[in-house]
Structures are given as C-alpha cells and as structure tokens.
CSV table of N, CA and C in Angstrom, one decimal:
chain,number,residue,atom,x,y,z
A,32,UNK,N,-4.6,-11.1,-108.0
A,32,UNK,CA,-4.5,-12.0,-106.9
A,32,UNK,C,-3.9,-11.2,-105.7
A,33,UNK,N,-4.4,-11.4,-104.5
A,33,UNK,CA,-3.9,-10.6,-103.4
A,33,UNK,C,-2.4,-11.1,-102.9
A,34,UNK,N,-1.8,-10.2,-102.3
A,34,UNK,CA,-0.4,-10.5,-101.7
A,34,UNK,C,-0.5,-10.5,-100.2
A,35,UNK,N,0.3,-11.4,-99.6
A,35,UNK,CA,0.3,-11.6,-98.2
A,35,UNK,C,1.7,-11.6,-97.7
A,36,UNK,N,2.0,-10.9,-96.7
A,36,UNK,CA,3.3,-10.9,-96.1
A,36,UNK,C,3.3,-11.8,-94.9
A,37,UNK,N,4.2,-12.8,-95.0
A,37,UNK,CA,4.3,-13.8,-93.9
A,37,UNK,C,5.7,-13.7,-93.4
A,38,UNK,N,5.9,-13.8,-92.1
A,38,UNK,CA,7.2,-13.7,-91.4
A,38,UNK,C,7.6,-15.1,-91.0
A,39,UNK,N,8.6,-15.7,-91.6
A,39,UNK,CA,9.0,-17.1,-91.4
A,39,UNK,C,10.4,-17.1,-90.9
A,40,UNK,N,10.6,-17.7,-89.7
A,40,UNK,CA,11.9,-17.8,-89.1
A,40,UNK,C,12.7,-16.5,-89.1
A,41,UNK,N,11.9,-15.4,-88.8
A,41,UNK,CA,12.5,-14.1,-88.6
A,41,UNK,C,12.6,-13.3,-89.8
A,42,UNK,N,12.2,-13.8,-91.0
A,42,UNK,CA,12.4,-13.0,-92.2
A,42,UNK,C,11.0,-12.8,-92.9
A,43,UNK,N,10.7,-11.6,-93.4
A,43,UNK,CA,9.5,-11.3,-94.0
A,43,UNK,C,9.5,-11.7,-95.5
A,44,UNK,N,8.4,-12.3,-96.0
A,44,UNK,CA,8.3,-12.7,-97.4
A,44,UNK,C,6.9,-12.3,-97.9
A,45,UNK,N,6.8,-11.8,-99.1
A,45,UNK,CA,5.6,-11.5,-99.7
A,45,UNK,C,5.2,-12.6,-100.7
A,46,UNK,N,4.0,-13.1,-100.5
A,46,UNK,CA,3.5,-14.2,-101.4
A,46,UNK,C,2.2,-13.7,-102.1
A,47,UNK,N,2.1,-14.0,-103.3
A,47,UNK,CA,0.9,-13.7,-104.1
A,47,UNK,C,0.1,-15.0,-104.1
A,48,UNK,N,-1.1,-15.0,-103.6
A,48,UNK,CA,-1.9,-16.3,-103.5
A,48,UNK,C,-3.3,-16.0,-103.2
A,49,UNK,N,-4.1,-17.0,-103.5
A,49,UNK,CA,-5.5,-16.9,-103.0
A,49,UNK,C,-5.6,-17.0,-101.5
A,50,UNK,N,-6.5,-16.3,-100.9
A,50,UNK,CA,-6.6,-16.2,-99.5
A,50,UNK,C,-6.7,-17.6,-98.8
A,51,UNK,N,-7.3,-18.6,-99.4
A,51,UNK,CA,-7.5,-19.9,-98.8
A,51,UNK,C,-6.4,-20.9,-99.1
A,52,UNK,N,-5.3,-20.4,-99.8
A,52,UNK,CA,-4.2,-21.4,-100.1
A,52,UNK,C,-3.6,-21.8,-98.8
A,53,UNK,N,-3.3,-23.1,-98.6
A,53,UNK,CA,-2.7,-23.5,-97.3
A,53,UNK,C,-1.3,-22.9,-97.1
A,54,UNK,N,-1.0,-22.5,-95.9
A,54,UNK,CA,0.3,-22.0,-95.6
A,54,UNK,C,1.4,-23.0,-96.0
A,55,UNK,N,1.1,-24.2,-95.8
A,55,UNK,CA,2.1,-25.3,-96.2
A,55,UNK,C,2.6,-25.1,-97.7
A,56,UNK,N,1.7,-24.8,-98.6
A,56,UNK,CA,2.1,-24.6,-100.0
A,56,UNK,C,3.0,-23.4,-100.1
A,57,UNK,N,2.7,-22.3,-99.4
A,57,UNK,CA,3.6,-21.1,-99.5
A,57,UNK,C,5.0,-21.5,-98.9
A,58,UNK,N,5.0,-22.2,-97.8
A,58,UNK,CA,6.3,-22.5,-97.2
A,58,UNK,C,7.1,-23.4,-98.1
A,59,UNK,N,6.5,-24.4,-98.7
A,59,UNK,CA,7.2,-25.4,-99.5
A,59,UNK,C,7.4,-24.9,-101.0
A,60,UNK,N,6.3,-24.5,-101.6
A,60,UNK,CA,6.4,-24.1,-103.0
A,60,UNK,C,7.0,-22.7,-103.3
A,61,UNK,N,6.5,-21.8,-102.5
A,61,UNK,CA,7.0,-20.4,-102.8
A,61,UNK,C,8.3,-20.1,-102.1
A,62,UNK,N,8.5,-20.6,-100.9
A,62,UNK,CA,9.8,-20.3,-100.2
A,62,UNK,C,10.8,-21.4,-100.3
A,63,UNK,N,10.4,-22.5,-100.8
A,63,UNK,CA,11.4,-23.6,-101.1
A,63,UNK,C,11.9,-24.3,-99.8
A,64,UNK,N,11.1,-24.3,-98.8
A,64,UNK,CA,11.5,-25.0,-97.5
A,64,UNK,C,11.3,-26.5,-97.7
A,65,UNK,N,12.2,-27.2,-97.1
A,65,UNK,CA,12.0,-28.7,-97.1
A,65,UNK,C,11.3,-29.2,-95.9
A,66,UNK,N,11.0,-28.4,-95.0
A,66,UNK,CA,10.1,-28.7,-93.9
A,66,UNK,C,9.3,-27.5,-93.7
A,67,UNK,N,8.1,-27.7,-93.3
A,67,UNK,CA,7.3,-28.9,-92.9
A,67,UNK,C,7.0,-29.8,-94.1
A,68,UNK,N,6.6,-31.0,-93.8
A,68,UNK,CA,6.2,-31.9,-94.9
A,68,UNK,C,4.7,-32.0,-95.1
A,69,UNK,N,4.4,-32.4,-96.4
A,69,UNK,CA,3.0,-32.7,-96.7
A,69,UNK,C,2.8,-34.1,-96.3
A,70,UNK,N,1.8,-34.4,-95.4
A,70,UNK,CA,1.5,-35.7,-95.0
A,70,UNK,C,0.1,-36.1,-95.5
A,71,UNK,N,-0.9,-35.8,-94.8
A,71,UNK,CA,-2.3,-36.2,-95.1
A,71,UNK,C,-3.1,-35.0,-95.8
A,72,UNK,N,-2.7,-33.8,-95.5
A,72,UNK,CA,-3.5,-32.7,-96.0
A,72,UNK,C,-4.8,-32.4,-95.3
A,73,UNK,N,-5.0,-33.1,-94.2
A,73,UNK,CA,-6.2,-33.0,-93.4
A,73,UNK,C,-6.0,-32.7,-91.9
A,74,UNK,N,-4.8,-32.3,-91.6
A,74,UNK,CA,-4.5,-32.0,-90.2
A,74,UNK,C,-4.6,-33.2,-89.3
A,75,UNK,N,-4.4,-34.3,-89.8
A,75,UNK,CA,-4.5,-35.6,-89.0
A,75,UNK,C,-3.1,-36.2,-88.6
A,76,UNK,N,-2.1,-35.9,-89.4
A,76,UNK,CA,-0.8,-36.6,-89.1
A,76,UNK,C,0.3,-35.8,-88.4
A,77,UNK,N,0.2,-34.5,-88.6
A,77,UNK,CA,1.2,-33.6,-87.9
A,77,UNK,C,2.5,-33.3,-88.7
A,78,UNK,N,2.7,-33.9,-89.8
A,78,UNK,CA,3.9,-33.7,-90.6
A,78,UNK,C,4.1,-32.2,-91.0
A,79,UNK,N,3.1,-31.5,-91.1
A,79,UNK,CA,3.1,-30.1,-91.6
A,79,UNK,C,3.2,-29.1,-90.4
A,80,UNK,N,3.4,-29.5,-89.2
A,80,UNK,CA,3.3,-28.6,-88.1
A,80,UNK,C,4.4,-27.5,-88.1
A,81,UNK,N,3.9,-26.3,-87.8
A,81,UNK,CA,4.8,-25.1,-87.6
A,81,UNK,C,4.3,-24.4,-86.4
A,82,UNK,N,5.0,-23.4,-85.9
A,82,UNK,CA,4.5,-22.6,-84.8
A,82,UNK,C,4.0,-21.3,-85.4
A,83,UNK,N,2.8,-20.9,-85.0
A,83,UNK,CA,2.2,-19.6,-85.3
A,83,UNK,C,2.1,-18.8,-84.1
A,84,UNK,N,2.9,-17.8,-83.9
A,84,UNK,CA,3.0,-17.0,-82.7
A,84,UNK,C,3.2,-17.9,-81.5
A,85,UNK,N,4.1,-19.0,-81.7
A,85,UNK,CA,4.5,-19.9,-80.6
A,85,UNK,C,3.6,-21.0,-80.4
A,86,UNK,N,2.4,-21.1,-81.1
A,86,UNK,CA,1.5,-22.2,-80.9
A,86,UNK,C,1.7,-23.2,-82.1
A,87,UNK,N,1.7,-24.5,-81.8
A,87,UNK,CA,1.8,-25.5,-82.9
A,87,UNK,C,0.5,-25.5,-83.7
A,88,UNK,N,0.6,-25.4,-85.0
A,88,UNK,CA,-0.6,-25.5,-85.8
A,88,UNK,C,-0.3,-26.4,-87.0
A,89,UNK,N,-1.3,-26.8,-87.7
A,89,UNK,CA,-1.1,-27.6,-88.9
A,89,UNK,C,-1.2,-26.7,-90.1
A,90,UNK,N,-0.1,-26.6,-90.8
A,90,UNK,CA,0.0,-25.6,-91.9
A,90,UNK,C,-0.7,-26.1,-93.1
A,91,UNK,N,-1.1,-27.4,-93.2
A,91,UNK,CA,-1.8,-27.9,-94.4
A,91,UNK,C,-3.3,-27.4,-94.4
A,92,UNK,N,-3.8,-27.0,-93.2
A,92,UNK,CA,-5.2,-26.5,-93.2
A,92,UNK,C,-5.3,-25.1,-92.7
A,93,UNK,N,-4.2,-24.4,-92.6
A,93,UNK,CA,-4.2,-23.0,-92.2
A,93,UNK,C,-4.1,-22.1,-93.4
A,94,UNK,N,-5.1,-21.4,-93.7
A,94,UNK,CA,-5.0,-20.5,-94.9
A,94,UNK,C,-3.9,-19.4,-94.8
A,95,UNK,N,-3.3,-19.1,-95.9
A,95,UNK,CA,-2.2,-18.1,-95.8
A,95,UNK,C,-2.8,-16.8,-95.3
A,96,UNK,N,-4.0,-16.5,-95.5
A,96,UNK,CA,-4.6,-15.2,-95.1
A,96,UNK,C,-4.6,-15.2,-93.5
A,97,UNK,N,-4.8,-16.3,-92.9
A,97,UNK,CA,-4.8,-16.4,-91.4
A,97,UNK,C,-3.4,-16.2,-90.8
A,98,UNK,N,-2.4,-16.7,-91.6
A,98,UNK,CA,-1.0,-16.6,-91.1
A,98,UNK,C,-0.4,-15.3,-91.3
A,99,UNK,N,-0.9,-14.5,-92.3
A,99,UNK,CA,-0.3,-13.2,-92.6
A,99,UNK,C,-0.3,-12.3,-91.4
A,100,UNK,N,0.8,-11.7,-91.1
A,100,UNK,CA,1.0,-10.8,-90.0
A,100,UNK,C,1.3,-11.4,-88.7
A,101,UNK,N,1.6,-12.7,-88.7
A,101,UNK,CA,2.0,-13.5,-87.5
A,101,UNK,C,3.4,-14.0,-87.7
A,102,UNK,N,4.0,-14.4,-86.6
A,102,UNK,CA,5.3,-15.0,-86.6
A,102,UNK,C,5.2,-16.5,-86.8
A,103,UNK,N,5.8,-17.0,-87.9
A,103,UNK,CA,5.8,-18.4,-88.2
A,103,UNK,C,7.2,-18.9,-88.0
A,104,UNK,N,7.3,-20.0,-87.3
A,104,UNK,CA,8.6,-20.7,-87.0
A,104,UNK,C,8.5,-22.1,-87.6
A,105,UNK,N,9.5,-22.5,-88.3
A,105,UNK,CA,9.6,-23.8,-88.8
A,105,UNK,C,10.7,-24.6,-88.0
A,106,UNK,N,10.8,-25.9,-88.3
A,106,UNK,CA,11.8,-26.7,-87.7
A,106,UNK,C,13.2,-26.1,-87.9
A,107,UNK,N,13.5,-25.5,-89.1
A,107,UNK,CA,14.8,-24.9,-89.4
A,107,UNK,C,15.0,-23.7,-88.6
A,108,UNK,N,14.0,-23.0,-88.1
A,108,UNK,CA,14.1,-21.8,-87.3
A,108,UNK,C,14.1,-22.0,-85.8
A,109,UNK,N,13.8,-23.3,-85.4
A,109,UNK,CA,13.7,-23.6,-84.0
A,109,UNK,C,15.1,-23.5,-83.3
A,110,UNK,N,16.1,-24.0,-83.9
A,110,UNK,CA,17.4,-23.9,-83.4
A,110,UNK,C,18.4,-23.9,-84.6
A,111,UNK,N,19.7,-23.9,-84.2
A,111,UNK,CA,20.7,-24.0,-85.2
A,111,UNK,C,21.6,-25.2,-85.0
A,112,UNK,N,22.4,-25.5,-86.0
A,112,UNK,CA,23.3,-26.7,-85.8
A,112,UNK,C,24.2,-26.5,-84.6
A,113,UNK,N,24.7,-25.3,-84.5
A,113,UNK,CA,25.6,-24.9,-83.4
A,113,UNK,C,24.9,-24.8,-82.0
A,114,UNK,N,23.6,-24.4,-82.1
A,114,UNK,CA,22.8,-24.2,-80.9
A,114,UNK,C,21.4,-24.8,-81.1
A,115,UNK,N,21.3,-26.1,-81.1
A,115,UNK,CA,19.9,-26.7,-81.3
A,115,UNK,C,19.0,-26.4,-80.2
A,116,UNK,N,17.7,-26.4,-80.5
A,116,UNK,CA,16.7,-26.3,-79.5
A,116,UNK,C,16.8,-27.6,-78.6
A,117,UNK,N,16.5,-27.5,-77.3
A,117,UNK,CA,16.6,-28.7,-76.5
A,117,UNK,C,15.8,-29.9,-77.0
A,118,UNK,N,14.7,-29.6,-77.7
A,118,UNK,CA,13.9,-30.8,-78.3
A,118,UNK,C,14.7,-31.4,-79.5
A,119,UNK,N,15.3,-30.6,-80.3
A,119,UNK,CA,16.1,-31.1,-81.4
A,119,UNK,C,17.3,-31.9,-80.9
A,120,UNK,N,17.9,-31.3,-79.8
A,120,UNK,CA,19.1,-32.0,-79.2
A,120,UNK,C,18.7,-33.4,-78.6
A,121,UNK,N,17.6,-33.4,-78.0
A,121,UNK,CA,17.1,-34.6,-77.3
A,121,UNK,C,16.7,-35.7,-78.4
A,122,UNK,N,16.1,-35.3,-79.5
A,122,UNK,CA,15.8,-36.2,-80.6
A,122,UNK,C,17.0,-36.8,-81.1
A,123,UNK,N,18.1,-36.1,-81.3
A,123,UNK,CA,19.4,-36.6,-81.8
A,123,UNK,C,20.0,-37.5,-80.7
A,124,UNK,N,20.0,-37.1,-79.5
A,124,UNK,CA,20.7,-37.9,-78.4
A,124,UNK,C,19.9,-39.2,-78.2
A,125,UNK,N,18.6,-39.2,-78.4
A,125,UNK,CA,17.9,-40.5,-78.2
A,125,UNK,C,17.8,-41.3,-79.6
A,126,UNK,N,18.4,-40.7,-80.6
A,126,UNK,CA,18.5,-41.4,-81.9
A,126,UNK,C,17.1,-41.8,-82.4
A,127,UNK,N,16.1,-40.8,-82.3
A,127,UNK,CA,14.8,-41.0,-82.7
A,127,UNK,C,14.5,-41.3,-84.2
A,128,UNK,N,15.1,-40.4,-85.1
A,128,UNK,CA,14.7,-40.5,-86.5
A,128,UNK,C,15.0,-41.9,-87.1
A,129,UNK,N,14.0,-42.4,-87.8
A,129,UNK,CA,14.3,-43.5,-88.7
A,129,UNK,C,14.1,-43.0,-90.1
A,130,UNK,N,12.9,-43.0,-90.6
A,130,UNK,CA,12.7,-42.4,-91.9
A,130,UNK,C,12.7,-40.9,-91.9
A,131,UNK,N,12.3,-40.3,-90.7
A,131,UNK,CA,12.4,-38.9,-90.5
A,131,UNK,C,11.2,-38.1,-91.0
A,132,UNK,N,10.3,-38.7,-91.7
A,132,UNK,CA,9.2,-37.9,-92.3
A,132,UNK,C,8.4,-37.2,-91.3
A,133,UNK,N,8.1,-37.9,-90.2
A,133,UNK,CA,7.2,-37.3,-89.2
A,133,UNK,C,7.9,-36.4,-88.1
A,134,UNK,N,9.2,-36.4,-88.1
A,134,UNK,CA,10.0,-35.7,-87.0
A,134,UNK,C,9.6,-34.3,-86.9
A,135,UNK,N,9.3,-33.6,-88.0
A,135,UNK,CA,8.9,-32.2,-88.0
A,135,UNK,C,7.7,-32.0,-87.0
A,136,UNK,N,6.7,-32.9,-87.2
A,136,UNK,CA,5.5,-32.7,-86.4
A,136,UNK,C,5.7,-33.0,-84.9
A,137,UNK,N,6.5,-34.0,-84.6
A,137,UNK,CA,6.8,-34.4,-83.2
A,137,UNK,C,7.6,-33.3,-82.5
A,138,UNK,N,8.7,-32.8,-83.1
A,138,UNK,CA,9.5,-31.8,-82.5
A,138,UNK,C,8.8,-30.5,-82.4
A,139,UNK,N,8.1,-30.1,-83.4
A,139,UNK,CA,7.4,-28.8,-83.3
A,139,UNK,C,6.3,-28.8,-82.3
A,140,UNK,N,5.5,-29.9,-82.3
A,140,UNK,CA,4.4,-29.9,-81.3
A,140,UNK,C,5.0,-30.0,-79.9
A,141,UNK,N,6.0,-30.9,-79.7
A,141,UNK,CA,6.5,-31.0,-78.3
A,141,UNK,C,7.2,-29.8,-77.8
A,142,UNK,N,7.9,-29.1,-78.7
A,142,UNK,CA,8.6,-27.8,-78.3
A,142,UNK,C,7.6,-26.8,-77.9
A,143,UNK,N,6.5,-26.6,-78.6
A,143,UNK,CA,5.4,-25.7,-78.3
A,143,UNK,C,4.8,-26.1,-76.9
A,144,UNK,N,4.5,-27.4,-76.8
A,144,UNK,CA,3.9,-27.8,-75.5
A,144,UNK,C,4.8,-27.5,-74.3
A,145,UNK,N,6.1,-27.8,-74.4
A,145,UNK,CA,7.0,-27.6,-73.3
A,145,UNK,C,7.2,-26.1,-73.0
A,146,UNK,N,6.9,-25.2,-73.9
A,146,UNK,CA,6.9,-23.8,-73.6
A,146,UNK,C,5.8,-23.4,-72.6
A,147,UNK,N,4.7,-24.2,-72.6
A,147,UNK,CA,3.5,-23.9,-71.8
A,147,UNK,C,3.4,-24.8,-70.6
A,148,UNK,N,4.1,-25.9,-70.6
A,148,UNK,CA,4.0,-26.9,-69.5
A,148,UNK,C,5.4,-27.3,-69.1
A,149,UNK,N,5.7,-26.9,-67.9
A,149,UNK,CA,7.0,-27.3,-67.3
A,149,UNK,C,6.8,-28.6,-66.5
A,150,UNK,N,7.7,-29.5,-66.5
A,150,UNK,CA,7.7,-30.7,-65.8
A,150,UNK,C,6.4,-31.5,-66.0
A,151,UNK,N,6.1,-31.8,-67.3
A,151,UNK,CA,4.8,-32.6,-67.5
A,151,UNK,C,5.0,-34.0,-67.1
A,152,UNK,N,3.8,-34.6,-66.9
A,152,UNK,CA,3.8,-36.1,-66.6
A,152,UNK,C,3.9,-36.8,-68.0
A,153,UNK,N,4.1,-38.1,-67.9
A,153,UNK,CA,4.1,-38.9,-69.2
A,153,UNK,C,2.7,-38.8,-69.8
A,154,UNK,N,1.7,-38.9,-69.0
A,154,UNK,CA,0.3,-38.8,-69.5
A,154,UNK,C,0.1,-37.5,-70.2
A,155,UNK,N,0.6,-36.4,-69.7
A,155,UNK,CA,0.4,-35.1,-70.3
A,155,UNK,C,1.1,-35.0,-71.6
A,156,UNK,N,2.3,-35.6,-71.6
A,156,UNK,CA,3.1,-35.6,-72.9
A,156,UNK,C,2.3,-36.4,-74.0
A,157,UNK,N,1.9,-37.5,-73.6
A,157,UNK,CA,1.1,-38.4,-74.6
A,157,UNK,C,-0.1,-37.6,-75.1
A,158,UNK,N,-0.8,-37.0,-74.2
A,158,UNK,CA,-2.0,-36.2,-74.5
A,158,UNK,C,-1.7,-35.1,-75.5
A,159,UNK,N,-0.6,-34.4,-75.2
A,159,UNK,CA,-0.2,-33.2,-76.0
A,159,UNK,C,0.3,-33.7,-77.4
A,160,UNK,N,0.8,-34.9,-77.6
A,160,UNK,CA,1.3,-35.4,-78.8
A,160,UNK,C,0.2,-36.3,-79.6
A,161,UNK,N,-0.9,-36.4,-79.0
A,161,UNK,CA,-2.0,-37.3,-79.6
A,161,UNK,C,-2.3,-36.7,-81.0
A,162,UNK,N,-2.4,-37.6,-81.9
A,162,UNK,CA,-2.8,-37.2,-83.3
A,162,UNK,C,-1.6,-37.2,-84.2
A,163,UNK,N,-0.4,-37.2,-83.7
A,163,UNK,CA,0.8,-37.2,-84.6
A,163,UNK,C,1.1,-38.6,-84.9
A,164,UNK,N,1.4,-38.8,-86.2
A,164,UNK,CA,1.6,-40.2,-86.7
A,164,UNK,C,3.1,-40.5,-86.9
A,165,UNK,N,3.5,-41.7,-86.6
A,165,UNK,CA,4.8,-42.2,-86.9
A,165,UNK,C,4.6,-43.6,-87.4
A,166,UNK,N,4.9,-43.9,-88.6
A,166,UNK,CA,4.7,-45.2,-89.2
A,166,UNK,C,5.8,-46.2,-88.9
A,167,UNK,N,7.0,-45.6,-88.5
A,167,UNK,CA,8.1,-46.4,-88.1
A,167,UNK,C,8.0,-47.0,-86.7
A,168,UNK,N,7.2,-46.5,-85.9
A,168,UNK,CA,7.0,-47.0,-84.6
A,168,UNK,C,8.0,-46.6,-83.6
A,169,UNK,N,8.5,-45.4,-83.7
A,169,UNK,CA,9.6,-44.9,-82.7
A,169,UNK,C,9.0,-44.2,-81.5
A,170,UNK,N,7.7,-44.5,-81.2
A,170,UNK,CA,7.0,-43.8,-80.1
A,170,UNK,C,7.8,-43.9,-78.7
A,171,UNK,N,8.4,-45.0,-78.4
A,171,UNK,CA,9.1,-45.1,-77.2
A,171,UNK,C,10.3,-44.2,-77.1
A,172,UNK,N,11.0,-44.1,-78.2
A,172,UNK,CA,12.2,-43.2,-78.3
A,172,UNK,C,11.7,-41.8,-78.3
A,173,UNK,N,10.6,-41.5,-78.9
A,173,UNK,CA,10.0,-40.1,-78.9
A,173,UNK,C,9.7,-39.7,-77.5
A,174,UNK,N,9.1,-40.6,-76.8
A,174,UNK,CA,8.7,-40.3,-75.4
A,174,UNK,C,10.0,-40.0,-74.5
A,175,UNK,N,11.0,-40.8,-74.8
A,175,UNK,CA,12.3,-40.6,-74.0
A,175,UNK,C,12.9,-39.2,-74.4
A,176,UNK,N,12.8,-38.9,-75.7
A,176,UNK,CA,13.4,-37.6,-76.1
A,176,UNK,C,12.6,-36.4,-75.5
A,177,UNK,N,11.3,-36.5,-75.5
A,177,UNK,CA,10.5,-35.4,-75.0
A,177,UNK,C,10.7,-35.3,-73.5
A,178,UNK,N,10.8,-36.4,-72.8
A,178,UNK,CA,11.1,-36.4,-71.4
A,178,UNK,C,12.5,-35.8,-71.1
A,179,UNK,N,13.5,-36.1,-71.9
A,179,UNK,CA,14.8,-35.6,-71.8
A,179,UNK,C,14.8,-34.1,-72.0
A,180,UNK,N,14.1,-33.6,-73.0
A,180,UNK,CA,14.1,-32.2,-73.3
A,180,UNK,C,13.3,-31.5,-72.2
A,181,UNK,N,12.3,-32.1,-71.7
A,181,UNK,CA,11.5,-31.4,-70.6
A,181,UNK,C,12.4,-31.3,-69.3
A,182,UNK,N,13.2,-32.3,-69.0
A,182,UNK,CA,14.1,-32.3,-67.9
A,182,UNK,C,15.2,-31.2,-68.1
A,183,UNK,N,15.7,-31.1,-69.3
A,183,UNK,CA,16.7,-30.1,-69.5
A,183,UNK,C,16.2,-28.7,-69.5
A,184,UNK,N,14.9,-28.5,-69.7
A,184,UNK,CA,14.3,-27.2,-69.8
A,184,UNK,C,13.7,-26.8,-68.4
A,185,UNK,N,13.7,-27.7,-67.5
A,185,UNK,CA,13.1,-27.5,-66.2
A,185,UNK,C,13.9,-26.5,-65.3
C-alpha cells in the first residue's frame, strides 16, 4: 500500500492508504482529529471542510493522494485558545454554536472566503457560504459572526 505525507496544521504525517481514500478518513481515523466532522460524505453539507493551501475544500471527497504535498489546515490549526482566528472569536462572541456539528464547515469556509474578499456584502457572504448546512437554524447568528469577523479584519 502506498504512503502519503500530508502536512496538517504545520506538522508532517505519513499515512499508508489507498490513493482514493478520502482525506477526512486520514484526519479522523489515522491522526485522531475530532474535527473536521463526517456529515454527508458527498461534499454537500460542509462539516468536513478544511483548508488546502488556504482554499476551503471538502475533505470527504478529496482523495489523500491529491492532498499529499500540500498544506492542510483544520479548525484546530486556524487559531489558538489564547489567540483565536477572528472568525473563531466572532462565532464565540455571537454565541453561534448550538449543537456545534456544522461549525467546522461554517468557520473554515468563511475564514478562507475572508482571506480573498475584504469588506464583502451580505449577498457575497451568503453566496460564499451556500451549501453549508445547519440543522439548528443559527443562520442569522452565523451571518452576524461572519460580518463581525469581516469588520475586524478590514
């Protein structure tokens, strides 16, 4: 079985796996990370979102072979407890999480979006976050948090 070296949150890891094994499985099963989450397995909910070279991707449908040699960042690597990423801080300040299952997808997608788009409109934020699911219905609080983070990063 081939080996792949993946760089996750600044640390290199060697994983033995089939080339088409989803990156999500390596992150959760091989590295023991509690985020990202498995949601739908079809790239439709966003719970598995990570950054690959700064771009938000769905790790449930990204083969490990495609991720090898790239920088992968998870929610845990986005910021620290002492120095949270502005998006993490805004989600806490707006008290967004309810069940928390989807938060990984929202935070990671919004953080990547705000790296490329400064001072976005609400319509641009909604468009960037389209496709991420929250069954608790915290969409209004999520929008407030993304707006807060965007304002703090401007």
